[in-house]
Amino acid sequence: MKDNKQGYTSTYLASVFMRYCSLGLPILVSLFSSSVLAIGISDSKYRELGGTLSRDPAVVAVAYQSLRQTSFAQRFSAVGKIVAGSAFCTGTWLGNHGDKAFILTAAHCVAGDNKTQESTYFGQRISFRTGDNRLIASGQSNTHFLGFTACQNDLAIVELPLLRVPVDSEGNNVSQPVYADEVDFEHYVGQPMTLLGYGLNGTPSLEKLTSGRAWGIGVVTKESDGCLQSTANTDSSWAFITPGDSGSTSWQWREGQLVGVGVTSWWGGWQAKWSGFGRIAPHHEWMKRIFPNINTVTRSRTLTESKMLELKDVEAHVDGTVYYLAGDNVAGPQKRKWAYPTGLTMLVVPMLNQSTGERKDITLRAQRQTHCGWGEINNGVYCFPSPSKGGLRIWYKEEDNSNVPAGLYTGMFSLEAKGWHDHDYNEMINLNANILIKGTAVVEDTVTEMSAAMTSRYDQSVKGSVYYLPQGEITSDVTRRTWSGRLNTWSTILVPAINRDTNEVQMVSLRASRFTGCGWGAMNNGVYCSNGANYGQLRVSYHQSDNQNLPNGSYDGLFNILVKGWHSHFEKVLTFKLDIDKENE
C-alpha cells in the first residue's frame, strides 16, 4: 500500500498479490495495484483545461489549477490525507467525540490483524491532515473494520487522538459531512459522482503527470454486489480514480446536500478509466455503532421543536430555479407562483403522538431562499446575481400549536422540488419531524439515569387497590391487569424518546413496579397486603444494563401511564418526563 513515487517494486506487488489472494479476490488483484488512488481526467478534458495534450509542466499546472482550487471548496473541508506508516490514503473526517476524531477511509489502507471480520485493531500510528496540511489528529489508533472481503465492504473507521478541531479556510468549524443511511438510498446508476483525493494526476495517453489534491466528476455506470463502478467516458463524466485516493469518499448531490455514497476501493488503470467504490448505505448501522454521532441523510433531514431543518443550494445543479409543492402526508401549496419574496408558507403535517397513540395536525413554517430574501416555498422567483438560491428551511413554532396536547410527535412527509425553467427536474424530498411538545402537561415525576420517578400512593384516596398499564406507543410485557402474590419483580416498558445528539427517536427500556405494601411487584399487579398501610405507589427506573444496544446520547421525552382502580371506577393518566444521559460503561 505504498506509492514510492518511483513506481511499484516487485516485492510490493508480490505482497499485494498474496494479500488479495488470501482474501479470495484473485480477480481484483490487478485492480488493487495500489492502495493509494487519486484523480485522473480524460484526454479531452485535459485539452479543454490546458489547451493541448502535453507534458509541459506549464500546461499541466494550468490544466489542474481549477481542479485543485475546487477541491478546497468549503463543502470538501472534511476531506484530508491519512498517513499510516509509509502508506498514505485519503480519508474524511466524520466528527469528534470527546478527545477522539473519527476518520472514514478504506480498510485496505490501514493495518489490521483480522480485517475479514468485524473487528478493532489497536496500535498502528496514524495521522490525519486536512486540505491545508493542518494536522488534526495523530497517534496510536483504534481502527474499526466492517469485515473486509471485497469492494463492497472495503471500509474502515479510524479513531485517533484529536489535536485540534478542524476549521475551514475562513476559520469556521468544519460541518460534519452527510452520509447515506438508507439501505434503499438508490438511484445511483446514471447519476454524476463527485471525486476528490490525493495522489497521481494524469490522463490515459500521458499517464502520470504530477500529484496532489484534485477534484473531478465521474458517473455511476454500474452497481454490482454493493460496489459502485464509475467510468470517465463522456463530456459530463471526465474524471476517474488513480493512485492516490483510496479511502476517499465519493459524493452525489441530492437536493441541496452533498451526500457520501461510497468509499474508493480500486481503480482499473490509466487506459480503463474506471474505478470501484463500496456503498455506504448498506453499512449505516455499523457506522452508527462505531461513531453514534455521524451525520446522515435521515438525521440531517429531521427537524425537532428546537432544530430547524435547512437544505442549501438546492438549485446548484439545476438549470434555472426550483419551487416546492406539498407532497405526501402534508397540507401545503399545490400551485407555483412568481412574486417578490416577502412571506412564508404554513405546512400542516399529521403526526402520531407517541405519548397517547393519537394523531394530531402539527403546523410548521417553511421558506425558500432567493438572493433577495426568503419567501414562500412555491415561489420560483430569483434575483440576480444569485450565488446561493433555492435553499429550503422548515421549522416549528410553539405559538402555531398552542392547542396541541403535550407529547412526543413523530411524522414523515415530503415536498416536491420542481424546476421552473427545467421541466424535467422533479425530485421528491423526504423529510422527518420529531417534535416534543411539553405544553401545560402536569408531570408526575422525572426518570433520569441516576434517579427513579415515583408517584403518589393513589390507593390512599381510592376504594380498594389500583394497578398501572402503559399508554400510547409504549411497548410492554404487560397488557392487562393481574392479581398475583409474586413479588420482587417488575414490568418492562419501552418508551420512545428523542436522542438530542442525533435527533432520532429511540426506544429506551425502563422498569416499572408497583408497591404492594409488603414488596414491589409488576406494575399491573393489583394485589395488596392486608396489613400494609402504604401501597399502590409506582416506581419507574432506568438501568444501563437493560439498554446495552441503545446508542449513546442525551434522551428527552414524555410518556404516559394509566392508573386504574381495581375495585372502583377510578382512572387517571399520569405523565412522566424522561431525561437520560447514556454513555457506555
Coordinates of C-alpha atoms in Angstrom, one line a residue:
M1 CA 0.0 0.0 0.0
K2 CA 2.8 2.3 -0.7
D3 CA 3.3 4.8 -3.5
N4 CA 7.1 5.4 -3.6
K5 CA 6.7 8.0 -6.4
Q6 CA 9.2 5.9 -8.5
G7 CA 6.9 3.0 -9.4
Y8 CA 5.9 -0.1 -7.6
T9 CA 8.6 -2.6 -6.6
S10 CA 8.3 -6.3 -7.4
T11 CA 8.3 -7.0 -3.6
Y12 CA 5.4 -4.6 -3.1
L13 CA 3.4 -6.1 -6.0
A14 CA 4.0 -9.6 -4.7
S15 CA 2.8 -8.6 -1.2
V16 CA -0.4 -7.1 -2.7
F17 CA -0.9 -10.2 -4.8
M18 CA -0.6 -12.5 -1.7
R19 CA -2.8 -10.4 0.5
Y20 CA -5.7 -10.2 -2.0
C21 CA -5.4 -13.9 -2.9
S22 CA -5.7 -14.7 0.8
L23 CA -8.9 -12.7 0.8
G24 CA -10.2 -14.8 -2.1
L25 CA -10.0 -11.9 -4.5
P26 CA -7.7 -13.1 -7.4
I27 CA -9.9 -11.3 -10.0
L28 CA -9.3 -7.9 -8.3
V29 CA -5.5 -8.3 -7.9
S30 CA -4.7 -6.3 -11.0
L31 CA -7.2 -3.6 -10.0
F32 CA -5.7 -3.2 -6.5
S33 CA -2.2 -2.5 -7.9
S34 CA -2.0 0.4 -5.4
S35 CA -3.5 1.3 -2.1
V36 CA -3.5 5.0 -2.9
L37 CA -5.6 6.5 -5.6
A38 CA -6.4 10.0 -6.9
I39 CA -7.8 12.0 -9.8
G40 CA -7.2 11.3 -13.4
I41 CA -9.0 13.1 -16.2
S42 CA -9.9 12.2 -19.8
D43 CA -7.6 13.4 -22.7
S44 CA -10.4 15.6 -24.0
K45 CA -11.0 17.3 -20.6
Y46 CA -7.2 17.8 -20.3
R47 CA -7.1 19.6 -23.7
E48 CA -10.1 21.7 -22.6
L49 CA -8.4 22.8 -19.4
G50 CA -4.8 23.1 -20.6
G51 CA -5.3 23.9 -24.2
T52 CA -3.2 21.0 -25.5
L53 CA -2.4 17.4 -24.7
S54 CA 1.2 18.0 -23.5
R55 CA 3.5 17.0 -20.6
D56 CA 4.8 20.6 -20.5
P57 CA 4.8 21.5 -16.7
A58 CA 3.2 24.8 -17.6
V59 CA 0.3 23.1 -19.4
V60 CA 0.0 20.5 -16.5
A61 CA -0.2 23.4 -14.0
V62 CA -2.9 25.2 -16.0
A63 CA -4.9 22.0 -16.6
Y64 CA -5.0 21.0 -12.9
Q65 CA -5.2 24.5 -11.4
S66 CA -9.0 24.7 -11.4
L67 CA -9.4 21.1 -10.2
R68 CA -7.1 21.8 -7.3
Q69 CA -8.8 25.0 -6.5
T70 CA -12.3 23.4 -6.5
S71 CA -11.1 20.7 -4.1
F72 CA -10.6 23.3 -1.4
A73 CA -14.2 24.5 -1.6
Q74 CA -15.9 24.7 1.8
R75 CA -18.1 21.6 1.1
F76 CA -15.0 19.5 0.9
S77 CA -13.3 20.8 4.1
A78 CA -13.7 17.4 5.9
V79 CA -11.6 15.6 3.3
G80 CA -7.9 15.1 4.1
K81 CA -4.9 12.8 3.9
I82 CA -4.3 9.8 6.1
V83 CA -0.7 8.7 6.7
A84 CA -0.4 5.2 8.1
G85 CA 3.3 4.2 8.4
S86 CA 4.8 4.5 5.0
A87 CA 1.5 4.5 3.2
F88 CA -0.9 7.3 2.6
C89 CA -4.6 7.4 1.5
T90 CA -7.4 9.8 1.5
G91 CA -9.9 10.0 4.4
T92 CA -12.9 12.0 5.5
W93 CA -13.4 13.5 9.0
L94 CA -16.7 12.2 10.3
G95 CA -16.7 14.2 13.6
N96 CA -15.3 14.2 17.1
H97 CA -16.3 12.6 20.4
G98 CA -14.5 13.8 23.4
D99 CA -10.8 13.8 22.7
K100 CA -11.1 11.4 19.7
A101 CA -11.5 12.2 16.0
F102 CA -13.2 9.6 13.7
I103 CA -12.0 9.3 10.1
L104 CA -13.5 7.2 7.4
T105 CA -11.2 5.5 4.9
A106 CA -10.7 2.2 3.1
A107 CA -10.0 -1.0 5.0
H108 CA -7.0 -1.9 2.7
C109 CA -5.3 1.5 3.6
V110 CA -4.7 0.6 7.3
A111 CA -3.2 -2.2 9.3
G112 CA -5.3 -4.9 11.0
D113 CA -4.8 -8.5 12.1
N114 CA -8.3 -9.7 11.4
K115 CA -9.8 -7.5 8.7
T116 CA -12.1 -10.1 7.2
Q117 CA -14.4 -10.0 10.3
E118 CA -15.9 -7.1 12.2
S119 CA -13.1 -6.2 14.5
T120 CA -11.0 -3.5 16.0
Y121 CA -7.2 -3.2 15.7
F122 CA -5.2 -1.1 18.1
G123 CA -1.6 0.2 17.8
Q124 CA -0.9 1.5 14.3
R125 CA 0.4 5.1 14.4
I126 CA -1.7 7.2 12.0
S127 CA -2.1 10.9 11.3
F128 CA -4.8 12.9 9.5
R129 CA -4.3 16.3 7.9
T130 CA -6.9 18.4 6.2
G131 CA -6.5 20.1 2.8
D132 CA -4.4 23.0 4.2
N133 CA -2.0 20.4 5.6
R134 CA -3.1 21.2 9.1
L135 CA -2.6 18.2 11.5
I136 CA -6.0 17.4 13.0
A137 CA -5.4 14.1 14.7
S138 CA -2.4 11.8 15.3
G139 CA -1.3 8.9 17.5
Q140 CA -2.0 5.3 18.2
S141 CA -5.2 4.4 16.5
N142 CA -8.2 2.2 17.2
T143 CA -9.2 1.1 13.7
H144 CA -12.6 -0.5 13.2
F145 CA -13.3 -2.9 10.4
L146 CA -16.6 -4.0 9.0
G147 CA -15.3 -7.3 7.7
F148 CA -13.2 -6.6 4.6
T149 CA -13.5 -9.2 1.8
A150 CA -14.1 -7.2 -1.3
C151 CA -15.0 -3.7 -2.7
Q152 CA -18.5 -3.7 -1.1
N153 CA -17.1 -3.8 2.4
D154 CA -13.7 -2.1 2.0
L155 CA -14.5 0.4 4.8
A156 CA -12.7 1.3 8.0
I157 CA -13.2 3.9 10.7
V158 CA -10.1 5.2 12.3
E159 CA -10.4 6.6 15.8
L160 CA -7.4 8.9 16.6
P161 CA -6.4 11.3 19.4
L162 CA -7.8 14.7 18.5
L163 CA -5.2 17.5 18.4
R164 CA -7.5 20.4 17.2
V165 CA -11.0 20.9 15.9
P166 CA -10.9 21.2 12.0
V167 CA -11.6 24.6 10.6
D168 CA -12.1 25.8 7.0
S169 CA -10.2 28.4 5.1
E170 CA -12.3 31.1 6.8
G171 CA -11.6 29.9 10.3
N172 CA -15.1 28.4 10.8
N173 CA -15.6 25.0 12.3
V174 CA -16.0 22.4 9.6
S175 CA -19.5 21.0 9.4
Q176 CA -19.9 17.2 9.6
P177 CA -20.3 15.7 6.2
V178 CA -23.6 13.9 5.3
Y179 CA -23.7 10.2 4.5
A180 CA -26.3 7.9 3.0
D181 CA -28.0 5.9 5.7
E182 CA -31.0 4.3 4.0
V183 CA -30.5 0.8 2.5
D184 CA -32.9 1.8 -0.2
F185 CA -31.0 5.0 -1.0
E186 CA -30.6 4.1 -4.6
H187 CA -30.8 5.9 -8.0
Y188 CA -27.0 5.7 -8.2
V189 CA -26.7 4.4 -11.7
G190 CA -26.5 7.1 -14.4
Q191 CA -26.1 9.8 -11.8
P192 CA -23.0 12.0 -11.5
M193 CA -20.4 11.2 -8.9
T194 CA -18.0 13.8 -7.4
L195 CA -14.5 12.5 -6.8
L196 CA -11.8 14.1 -4.7
G197 CA -8.5 12.8 -3.4
Y198 CA -4.7 12.9 -3.2
G199 CA -2.0 11.3 -5.3
L200 CA -1.3 11.0 -9.0
N201 CA -2.8 13.2 -11.7
G202 CA -2.7 12.3 -15.4
T203 CA -4.6 11.2 -18.4
P204 CA -4.9 7.9 -20.3
S205 CA -2.5 9.0 -23.0
L206 CA 0.0 10.8 -20.9
E207 CA -0.4 8.7 -17.7
K208 CA 1.3 10.1 -14.6
L209 CA 2.0 13.8 -14.8
T210 CA 2.1 15.1 -11.2
S211 CA 0.5 14.5 -7.8
G212 CA -1.7 16.4 -5.4
R213 CA -5.2 17.1 -4.2
A214 CA -7.7 17.4 -7.0
W215 CA -11.4 17.2 -7.8
G216 CA -13.4 15.8 -10.7
I217 CA -16.7 14.5 -12.0
G218 CA -17.5 10.9 -12.9
V219 CA -20.7 9.0 -13.3
V220 CA -22.0 5.7 -11.9
T221 CA -22.3 3.3 -14.7
K222 CA -23.0 0.1 -12.8
E223 CA -23.7 -1.4 -9.3
S224 CA -22.5 -4.9 -8.6
D225 CA -23.0 -6.6 -5.2
G226 CA -22.8 -3.3 -3.3
C227 CA -19.8 -1.9 -5.3
L228 CA -20.4 1.2 -7.5
Q229 CA -18.4 1.5 -10.7
S230 CA -17.6 4.8 -12.3
T231 CA -16.3 5.4 -15.8
A232 CA -14.9 8.6 -17.4
N233 CA -16.3 8.2 -20.9
T234 CA -18.3 11.3 -21.8
D235 CA -18.1 15.1 -21.7
S236 CA -20.0 15.2 -18.5
S237 CA -18.1 12.3 -16.9
W238 CA -14.4 13.0 -17.3
A239 CA -12.7 12.1 -14.0
F240 CA -11.5 8.8 -12.7
I241 CA -9.6 7.4 -9.7
T242 CA -5.9 6.9 -10.0
P243 CA -3.1 6.1 -7.5
G244 CA -3.5 8.5 -4.5
D245 CA -7.2 8.3 -3.4
S246 CA -8.1 5.0 -1.8
G247 CA -10.4 5.6 1.1
S248 CA -11.8 8.8 -0.3
T249 CA -15.5 9.4 -0.2
S250 CA -17.4 9.5 -3.4
W251 CA -20.2 12.0 -3.3
Q252 CA -23.5 12.6 -5.1
W253 CA -25.6 15.8 -5.0
R254 CA -29.0 15.2 -3.6
E255 CA -31.5 18.1 -3.4
G256 CA -29.3 20.6 -1.7
Q257 CA -26.9 18.2 0.1
L258 CA -23.6 16.6 -0.9
V259 CA -24.1 13.0 0.2
G260 CA -21.3 10.5 0.8
V261 CA -22.5 7.4 -1.1
G262 CA -19.3 5.3 -1.4
V263 CA -15.7 4.7 -0.4
T264 CA -13.0 4.4 -3.0
S265 CA -11.7 0.9 -3.2
W266 CA -9.9 0.2 -6.6
W267 CA -9.0 1.5 -10.0
G268 CA -8.7 -0.1 -13.4
G269 CA -5.6 1.6 -14.7
W270 CA -4.9 4.6 -16.9
Q271 CA -6.4 3.1 -20.0
A272 CA -9.6 1.7 -18.5
K273 CA -10.6 5.0 -16.8
W274 CA -12.9 3.2 -14.4
S275 CA -12.9 2.5 -10.6
G276 CA -14.9 0.9 -7.8
F277 CA -16.5 2.3 -4.6
G278 CA -18.0 0.4 -1.7
R279 CA -21.5 1.6 -1.0
I280 CA -22.1 3.4 2.3
A281 CA -25.9 2.9 2.8
P282 CA -25.9 -0.9 3.5
H283 CA -23.5 -0.4 6.4
H284 CA -25.0 2.6 8.1
E285 CA -25.9 0.7 11.2
W286 CA -22.3 -0.4 11.7
M287 CA -21.1 3.1 11.2
K288 CA -23.6 4.4 13.7
R289 CA -22.4 1.9 16.3
I290 CA -18.8 2.9 15.8
F291 CA -19.5 6.6 15.7
P292 CA -23.0 7.3 17.0
N293 CA -22.9 11.0 16.1
I294 CA -22.2 10.5 12.4
N295 CA -24.3 12.9 10.3
T296 CA -26.6 11.1 7.8
V297 CA -29.3 11.9 5.3
T298 CA -32.1 10.9 7.7
R299 CA -30.6 12.9 10.6
S300 CA -29.9 16.0 8.5
R301 CA -33.5 15.9 7.2
T302 CA -35.1 15.7 10.6
L303 CA -36.4 18.7 12.4
T304 CA -37.3 19.0 16.1
E305 CA -39.1 21.6 18.1
S306 CA -35.7 23.2 18.7
K307 CA -33.8 22.4 15.5
M308 CA -34.6 24.0 12.1
L309 CA -34.3 21.8 9.0
E310 CA -32.3 23.5 6.3
L311 CA -31.2 22.4 2.8
K312 CA -28.8 24.8 1.0
D313 CA -28.3 25.4 -2.7
V314 CA -30.9 23.0 -4.0
E315 CA -30.6 24.7 -7.4
A316 CA -26.9 24.3 -7.6
H317 CA -27.2 21.6 -10.2
V318 CA -30.5 22.6 -11.8
D319 CA -30.9 24.9 -14.8
G320 CA -32.9 27.9 -13.6
T321 CA -34.8 27.9 -10.4
V322 CA -36.9 25.5 -8.4
Y323 CA -40.0 25.8 -6.3
Y324 CA -41.7 23.4 -3.8
L325 CA -45.2 21.9 -3.7
A326 CA -46.8 19.8 -1.0
G327 CA -46.0 16.1 -1.4
D328 CA -47.2 13.1 0.7
N329 CA -48.7 13.5 4.2
V330 CA -48.7 17.3 4.3
A331 CA -51.2 20.1 3.5
G332 CA -49.5 22.9 1.6
P333 CA -49.2 24.7 -1.7
Q334 CA -50.4 23.0 -4.8
K335 CA -49.5 25.6 -7.4
R336 CA -46.4 27.6 -8.2
K337 CA -46.1 31.4 -8.1
W338 CA -43.7 34.1 -9.2
A339 CA -43.6 37.1 -6.8
Y340 CA -41.2 39.2 -4.7
P341 CA -40.3 37.1 -1.7
T342 CA -41.9 38.5 1.4
G343 CA -43.8 35.8 3.3
L344 CA -43.7 32.2 4.4
T345 CA -45.6 29.0 3.9
M346 CA -47.6 27.2 6.6
L347 CA -47.4 23.4 6.3
V348 CA -49.7 21.1 8.3
V349 CA -48.4 17.6 8.9
P350 CA -50.5 14.8 10.6
M351 CA -48.2 13.3 13.3
L352 CA -48.5 10.5 15.8
N353 CA -48.4 11.4 19.5
Q354 CA -46.2 8.7 20.9
S355 CA -47.4 9.5 24.4
T356 CA -51.1 8.9 23.6
G357 CA -51.2 7.0 20.3
E358 CA -53.5 9.6 18.8
R359 CA -52.8 11.6 15.6
K360 CA -52.8 15.4 15.6
D361 CA -52.1 18.1 13.0
I362 CA -48.8 19.9 13.6
T363 CA -48.2 23.2 11.9
L364 CA -44.8 24.0 10.5
R365 CA -43.3 27.1 8.9
A366 CA -41.3 26.9 5.6
Q367 CA -39.5 29.3 3.3
R368 CA -37.4 29.2 0.1
Q369 CA -34.3 31.3 -0.3
T370 CA -33.6 33.7 -3.1
H371 CA -30.7 36.2 -3.4
C372 CA -33.1 39.0 -2.3
G373 CA -34.6 37.2 0.7
W374 CA -36.7 34.3 1.9
G375 CA -40.2 33.8 0.7
E376 CA -42.9 31.2 0.1
I377 CA -41.7 27.8 -0.9
N378 CA -43.8 27.7 -4.1
N379 CA -42.3 31.0 -5.2
G380 CA -39.8 30.4 -8.1
V381 CA -38.6 33.9 -8.4
Y382 CA -34.9 34.7 -8.2
C383 CA -32.8 37.9 -8.0
F384 CA -29.6 38.4 -10.0
P385 CA -26.8 37.8 -9.1
S386 CA -27.7 34.8 -7.0
P387 CA -24.7 32.8 -5.7
S388 CA -26.9 30.9 -3.3
K389 CA -30.6 30.3 -4.1
G390 CA -33.3 27.7 -3.9
G391 CA -32.5 26.7 -0.3
L392 CA -35.3 25.3 1.9
R393 CA -35.8 25.8 5.6
I394 CA -38.6 24.4 7.8
W395 CA -39.1 25.0 11.5
Y396 CA -41.6 24.5 14.4
K397 CA -43.1 27.5 16.2
E398 CA -44.8 26.9 19.6
E399 CA -47.3 29.7 19.1
D400 CA -48.7 27.9 16.0
N401 CA -49.5 24.8 18.0
S402 CA -50.8 26.3 21.3
N403 CA -53.9 24.0 21.3
V404 CA -52.0 20.8 20.7
P405 CA -51.8 18.4 23.7
A406 CA -48.4 17.6 25.2
G407 CA -46.5 14.6 23.9
L408 CA -43.8 13.4 21.6
Y409 CA -45.0 13.8 18.0
T410 CA -43.4 11.9 15.1
G411 CA -44.1 12.1 11.4
M412 CA -42.8 11.8 7.9
F413 CA -43.7 14.0 4.9
S414 CA -42.4 15.1 1.6
L415 CA -42.1 18.1 -0.6
E416 CA -41.8 18.0 -4.4
A417 CA -39.0 20.1 -5.8
K418 CA -39.8 21.1 -9.4
G419 CA -37.8 23.1 -11.9
W420 CA -39.4 26.4 -13.1
H421 CA -37.2 26.6 -16.2
D422 CA -36.1 22.9 -16.4
H423 CA -39.4 21.0 -16.6
D424 CA -37.5 17.7 -16.4
Y425 CA -36.4 18.4 -12.9
N426 CA -38.8 16.8 -10.4
E427 CA -37.5 15.4 -7.1
M428 CA -39.3 14.2 -4.1
I429 CA -37.6 15.3 -0.9
N430 CA -38.4 13.1 2.1
L431 CA -38.4 14.8 5.5
N432 CA -38.9 13.7 9.1
A433 CA -40.1 15.5 12.2
N434 CA -39.7 14.6 15.9
I435 CA -41.4 17.3 17.9
L436 CA -41.6 17.2 21.7
I437 CA -44.5 19.4 22.9
K438 CA -44.5 20.0 26.6
G439 CA -47.4 22.4 26.7
T440 CA -49.2 22.7 30.0
A441 CA -48.9 19.0 31.0
V442 CA -48.6 18.3 34.7
V443 CA -45.6 16.0 35.1
E444 CA -45.9 13.3 37.8
D445 CA -42.1 12.9 38.1
T446 CA -38.9 12.6 36.0
V447 CA -36.9 9.5 35.2
T448 CA -33.1 10.1 35.0
E449 CA -30.1 7.8 34.8
M450 CA -29.5 8.5 38.4
S451 CA -33.0 8.5 40.0
A452 CA -36.3 6.8 39.6
A453 CA -39.7 8.5 39.1
M454 CA -42.2 7.9 42.0
T455 CA -45.9 8.5 42.0
S456 CA -48.2 9.4 44.9
R457 CA -49.8 6.5 46.7
Y458 CA -53.1 6.5 44.8
D459 CA -54.6 3.8 46.9
Q460 CA -54.9 6.2 49.8
S461 CA -57.7 8.1 48.1
V462 CA -59.3 5.2 46.1
K463 CA -61.6 2.5 47.3
G464 CA -59.7 -0.8 47.1
S465 CA -56.4 -1.0 45.2
V466 CA -55.0 0.3 41.9
Y467 CA -52.9 -1.0 39.1
Y468 CA -51.0 0.6 36.2
L469 CA -51.0 0.0 32.4
P470 CA -48.8 1.6 29.6
Q471 CA -50.4 4.1 27.3
G472 CA -49.7 5.4 23.8
E473 CA -46.9 3.8 21.8
I474 CA -45.1 2.3 24.8
T475 CA -44.2 -1.4 24.3
S476 CA -44.5 -3.5 27.4
D477 CA -44.6 -7.1 28.6
V478 CA -48.0 -6.3 30.3
T479 CA -51.2 -5.5 28.6
R480 CA -53.9 -6.2 31.2
R481 CA -54.3 -6.4 35.0
T482 CA -53.3 -9.3 37.2
W483 CA -53.7 -10.3 40.9
S484 CA -50.5 -12.1 41.9
G485 CA -48.6 -12.8 45.1
R486 CA -45.3 -12.8 43.1
L487 CA -43.1 -10.0 44.4
N488 CA -39.6 -8.7 43.9
T489 CA -40.2 -8.3 40.2
W490 CA -41.0 -5.5 37.7
S491 CA -42.6 -4.8 34.3
T492 CA -40.5 -3.8 31.3
I493 CA -41.7 -0.8 29.3
L494 CA -40.0 0.6 26.1
V495 CA -40.5 4.3 25.9
P496 CA -39.9 6.4 22.7
A497 CA -37.6 9.4 23.3
I498 CA -35.6 11.8 21.2
N499 CA -31.8 11.4 21.1
R500 CA -30.8 15.1 21.2
D501 CA -27.4 14.2 19.7
T502 CA -28.9 12.7 16.6
N503 CA -32.5 14.0 16.5
E504 CA -33.7 10.4 16.1
V505 CA -36.3 8.6 18.2
Q506 CA -35.1 5.5 20.0
M507 CA -36.8 3.1 22.4
V508 CA -35.5 3.4 26.0
S509 CA -36.0 0.4 28.3
L510 CA -37.4 1.2 31.7
R511 CA -38.5 -0.9 34.7
A512 CA -41.9 -0.1 36.3
S513 CA -43.1 -1.7 39.5
R514 CA -45.9 -1.2 42.0
F515 CA -45.6 -1.4 45.8
T516 CA -48.0 -3.9 47.3
G517 CA -47.4 -2.9 50.9
C518 CA -45.0 -5.8 51.6
G519 CA -42.8 -5.7 48.5
W520 CA -42.5 -4.5 44.9
G521 CA -44.3 -6.3 42.0
A522 CA -45.3 -5.9 38.4
M523 CA -46.9 -2.6 37.5
N524 CA -50.2 -4.3 36.5
N525 CA -50.5 -6.2 39.8
G526 CA -53.4 -5.0 41.9
V527 CA -52.7 -7.3 44.9
Y528 CA -52.0 -5.7 48.4
C529 CA -51.1 -6.9 51.8
S530 CA -53.9 -6.8 54.3
N531 CA -51.6 -5.4 57.0
G532 CA -49.9 -3.0 54.6
A533 CA -50.8 0.6 55.2
N534 CA -48.8 2.1 52.4
Y535 CA -49.3 0.5 49.0
G536 CA -50.2 1.4 45.4
Q537 CA -47.2 3.6 44.6
L538 CA -45.5 3.2 41.2
R539 CA -41.7 3.4 40.6
V540 CA -40.2 3.8 37.1
S541 CA -36.4 3.5 36.8
Y542 CA -33.7 3.4 34.2
H543 CA -30.9 0.7 34.2
Q544 CA -27.9 0.8 31.9
S545 CA -27.8 -3.0 31.8
D546 CA -31.2 -3.0 30.1
N547 CA -30.0 -0.6 27.4
Q548 CA -26.8 -2.1 26.1
N549 CA -27.9 -1.6 22.4
L550 CA -29.2 1.9 23.0
P551 CA -26.9 4.4 21.2
N552 CA -25.1 6.9 23.4
G553 CA -26.7 10.3 23.7
S554 CA -29.0 12.6 25.7
Y555 CA -32.6 11.4 25.7
D556 CA -35.6 13.6 26.2
G557 CA -39.3 12.6 26.2
L558 CA -42.7 12.4 27.7
F559 CA -44.7 9.2 28.3
N560 CA -48.0 8.3 29.8
I561 CA -49.1 5.5 32.2
L562 CA -52.7 4.8 33.1
V563 CA -53.6 4.2 36.8
K564 CA -56.9 2.4 37.3
G565 CA -58.9 1.3 40.3
W566 CA -59.3 -2.5 40.8
H567 CA -62.4 -2.2 43.0
S568 CA -63.6 1.2 41.8
H569 CA -64.0 3.1 38.5
F570 CA -61.1 5.4 39.3
E571 CA -58.9 6.2 36.2
K572 CA -56.2 8.8 35.6
V573 CA -53.5 9.3 33.0
L574 CA -50.1 10.1 34.5
T575 CA -47.5 11.9 32.5
F576 CA -43.8 11.3 33.2
K577 CA -40.7 13.0 31.8
L578 CA -37.6 11.2 30.6
D579 CA -34.2 12.8 30.9
I580 CA -31.4 10.3 30.4
D581 CA -27.7 10.8 29.5
K582 CA -26.4 7.5 28.2
E583 CA -22.7 6.7 28.0
N584 CA -21.2 3.2 27.6
E585 CA -19.7 1.9 30.8

